[in-house]
Amino acid sequence: DLHLVPSRVSAEQVEDATGEVRVMQPLVREAFRQSRNRAAVRQRYGFAADDFVALVVAGAWGIGHVALIVRDVVECGVRVVVVCGKNQELAEQLRREYAGCSTVQVWGWTDQLPELMTAADCLIQNAGGLTCLEAIACGLPVLMYRPIAGHGVFNAAAMERAGAARWIRSADELRMVLRGAAAGRIQLPVPKIDEDAVPAAEAILTLVAGRGARIGTGRTFAAQLVRSGSS
């Protein structure tokens, strides 16, 4: 078996438990890797050149203490874009709550995350899933805040150890970090992709080619997989 993981920290955990592992590049849409004119994108979304924009994303389902996260970020005095995913009830709640607040934009489900990440100065997340991988591919600083129980807390710790995110543990720390970053006193770390990370497809094809050579051909190996999967 070959296990593909997003960081060396994860690789060490997998190696201890199983065996062969490769660090892969973020498995995300190509749109998150594309270069854009950041100033033009920010202007299109109504952000001033000196605005500090915090992008709050709570995954496809908009779960967790999102309303509290937004409240805490708003109190930091920065611009906030919150993406609620498929949680329409949450989106409507936040639109009512911040109807008179010009510094808060509330989105539901959107396919414009690549552009929003280009425009933002940081991502604030509570689960550590695909959205964080997309931010890493974009080179967008990631802050984990109020992570959801279970995998959210685990991912916050793992990403912090890997240097891919900063885990913010209190509202006071959030204010210190965001206000400092907005004023230029604090430099948020830009997540880096591991130097030895490979594209997932390359790792899989290398594995198949190697096993195909041992078995006979890659086609024979693929047929064997089909037979074993149907048995």
XYZ file of C-alpha atoms in Angstrom:
231
model
C 0.000 0.000 0.000
C 1.023 3.605 -0.589
C -0.228 6.377 1.685
C -0.281 9.952 0.354
C -0.188 12.677 3.013
C 0.036 16.498 2.933
C 3.067 17.038 5.202
C 6.139 15.449 6.761
C 4.414 15.533 10.151
C 1.615 13.348 8.776
C 4.181 11.153 7.027
C 5.929 10.398 10.312
C 2.624 9.382 11.902
C 1.747 7.081 9.008
C 5.216 5.518 8.863
C 4.981 4.610 12.537
C 1.634 2.880 11.979
C 1.967 1.315 8.524
C 4.772 1.690 6.061
C 5.258 3.262 2.650
C 4.259 6.926 2.520
C 4.828 9.892 0.213
C 4.274 13.575 0.862
C 2.054 14.950 -1.883
C 1.359 18.418 -3.160
C -2.072 19.829 -2.229
C -4.670 17.898 -4.199
C -6.779 20.864 -5.313
C -8.224 22.369 -8.468
C -5.735 24.059 -10.776
C -7.606 27.338 -10.235
C -6.028 27.575 -6.780
C -2.540 27.517 -8.303
C -3.152 30.132 -10.979
C -1.470 33.520 -10.745
C -3.820 36.540 -10.687
C -3.539 40.306 -10.513
C -4.234 40.672 -6.797
C -4.899 44.415 -6.909
C -7.454 43.963 -9.688
C -9.190 41.109 -7.867
C -9.394 43.109 -4.628
C -10.829 46.090 -6.490
C -13.446 43.872 -8.125
C -14.647 42.716 -4.701
C -14.710 46.233 -3.288
C -11.616 46.061 -1.073
C -9.441 49.134 -0.630
C -5.699 48.795 -1.102
C -5.084 49.174 2.641
C -7.906 46.883 3.807
C -6.860 43.814 5.771
C -9.246 41.080 4.625
C -9.922 38.008 6.762
C -11.617 35.176 4.866
C -13.682 32.967 7.188
C -14.624 29.594 5.688
C -16.299 26.793 7.618
C -16.258 24.120 4.942
C -19.009 22.928 2.641
C -21.504 22.574 5.481
C -20.748 25.749 7.451
C -20.526 23.923 10.772
C -19.046 24.829 14.132
C -19.174 28.075 16.102
C -19.127 30.166 12.938
C -21.241 33.029 14.310
C -18.872 33.358 17.279
C -15.849 33.239 14.983
C -17.286 36.017 12.821
C -18.128 38.119 15.882
C -14.597 37.768 17.233
C -13.032 38.632 13.869
C -15.293 41.669 13.395
C -14.209 42.955 16.808
C -10.617 42.976 15.521
C -11.512 45.853 13.200
C -10.666 44.130 9.905
C -12.757 43.442 6.819
C -14.475 40.074 6.966
C -15.663 37.799 4.181
C -17.482 34.762 5.536
C -18.391 31.812 3.319
C -21.155 29.669 4.807
C -21.150 26.886 2.232
C -24.449 25.033 2.022
C -25.631 26.274 5.431
C -28.240 28.696 4.129
C -29.709 29.212 7.602
C -26.338 30.429 8.876
C -25.889 32.731 5.876
C -29.297 34.317 6.429
C -28.620 34.709 10.161
C -25.321 36.484 9.534
C -26.788 38.702 6.806
C -29.448 39.889 9.249
C -26.931 40.410 12.043
C -24.485 42.406 9.907
C -26.965 44.093 7.570
C -25.689 47.554 8.522
C -21.999 46.630 8.636
C -20.140 47.638 5.472
C -17.009 45.699 6.465
C -18.718 42.284 6.456
C -19.627 40.271 3.362
C -21.629 37.068 3.786
C -21.564 34.419 1.079
C -23.353 31.115 0.742
C -22.039 28.378 -1.528
C -19.627 29.772 -4.109
C -17.169 28.586 -6.730
C -15.204 31.841 -6.418
C -12.949 30.715 -3.575
C -9.795 30.881 -5.736
C -10.381 34.597 -6.324
C -11.459 35.240 -2.735
C -8.248 33.601 -1.521
C -6.253 35.777 -3.902
C -7.929 38.875 -2.465
C -7.703 37.881 1.213
C -4.838 38.454 3.636
C -5.539 35.338 5.694
C -7.877 32.372 5.962
C -9.605 31.638 9.249
C -10.753 28.026 9.442
C -12.148 25.629 12.033
C -11.799 22.166 10.486
C -8.498 21.932 8.615
C -9.807 20.084 5.592
C -9.739 20.756 1.859
C -10.140 24.515 2.310
C -6.805 24.663 4.126
C -5.105 22.702 1.332
C -6.541 25.188 -1.156
C -5.158 28.078 0.902
C -1.734 26.414 1.070
C -1.739 26.052 -2.720
C -2.577 29.769 -2.962
C 0.132 30.745 -0.469
C -2.493 32.257 1.860
C -1.693 32.356 5.610
C -3.981 30.036 7.607
C -5.260 30.671 11.125
C -7.105 27.859 12.903
C -9.632 29.277 15.377
C -12.333 27.654 17.495
C -11.710 24.285 15.776
C -14.568 21.825 15.827
C -14.266 18.834 18.145
C -12.482 15.730 16.926
C -10.763 16.091 13.574
C -10.820 19.898 13.746
C -8.718 19.989 16.913
C -6.472 17.193 15.627
C -5.915 19.006 12.325
C -5.222 22.318 14.065
C -2.458 20.691 16.102
C -1.034 18.781 13.125
C -1.031 21.814 10.844
C 0.640 23.944 13.491
C 3.372 21.321 13.967
C 3.856 21.172 10.210
C 4.179 24.954 9.966
C 1.119 25.134 7.723
C -1.078 27.153 10.094
C -1.168 29.034 13.359
C -3.636 27.779 15.961
C -5.269 30.768 17.663
C -6.420 29.669 21.098
C -8.327 32.681 22.418
C -10.180 35.817 21.344
C -7.426 37.912 22.941
C -4.782 36.164 20.846
C -6.929 36.629 17.732
C -7.179 40.379 18.364
C -3.446 40.631 18.956
C -2.607 38.712 15.777
C -5.123 40.310 13.392
C -4.648 43.868 14.636
C -0.893 43.395 14.534
C -1.024 41.961 11.018
C -3.332 44.740 9.802
C -0.953 47.361 11.219
C 2.103 45.651 9.762
C 3.569 44.782 13.171
C 3.065 41.034 12.740
C 3.976 39.021 9.666
C 1.655 36.063 9.204
C 3.609 32.998 8.056
C 2.935 31.952 4.480
C 2.414 28.165 4.332
C 5.027 26.339 2.314
C 4.658 23.137 0.324
C 7.246 20.523 1.343
C 10.215 20.475 -1.035
C 9.953 16.715 -1.502
C 6.189 16.785 -2.135
C 5.140 15.169 -5.405
C 1.916 15.363 -7.429
C -0.463 12.646 -6.244
C -0.943 11.321 -9.785
C 2.821 10.931 -10.207
C 3.122 8.924 -6.991
C 0.227 6.649 -7.968
C 1.531 6.051 -11.495
C 4.988 5.270 -10.138
C 3.457 2.740 -7.745
C 1.376 1.126 -10.492
C 4.345 0.991 -12.871
C 6.527 -0.638 -10.236
C 3.961 -3.237 -9.325
C 3.099 -3.786 -12.965
C 6.731 -4.627 -13.657
C 6.779 -7.137 -10.813
C 3.479 -8.709 -11.844
C 4.031 -8.572 -15.592
C 2.481 -5.389 -16.957
C 0.598 -2.414 -15.589
C -2.478 -3.673 -17.454
C -2.271 -7.028 -15.700
C -1.996 -5.249 -12.374
C -5.030 -3.074 -13.161
C -7.048 -6.162 -14.120
C -6.032 -7.790 -10.862
C -7.316 -4.753 -8.965
C -10.657 -4.939 -10.788
C -11.009 -8.662 -10.011
C -10.124 -8.196 -6.356
C -12.554 -5.288 -6.044
C -15.438 -7.309 -7.462
C -14.804 -10.420 -5.395
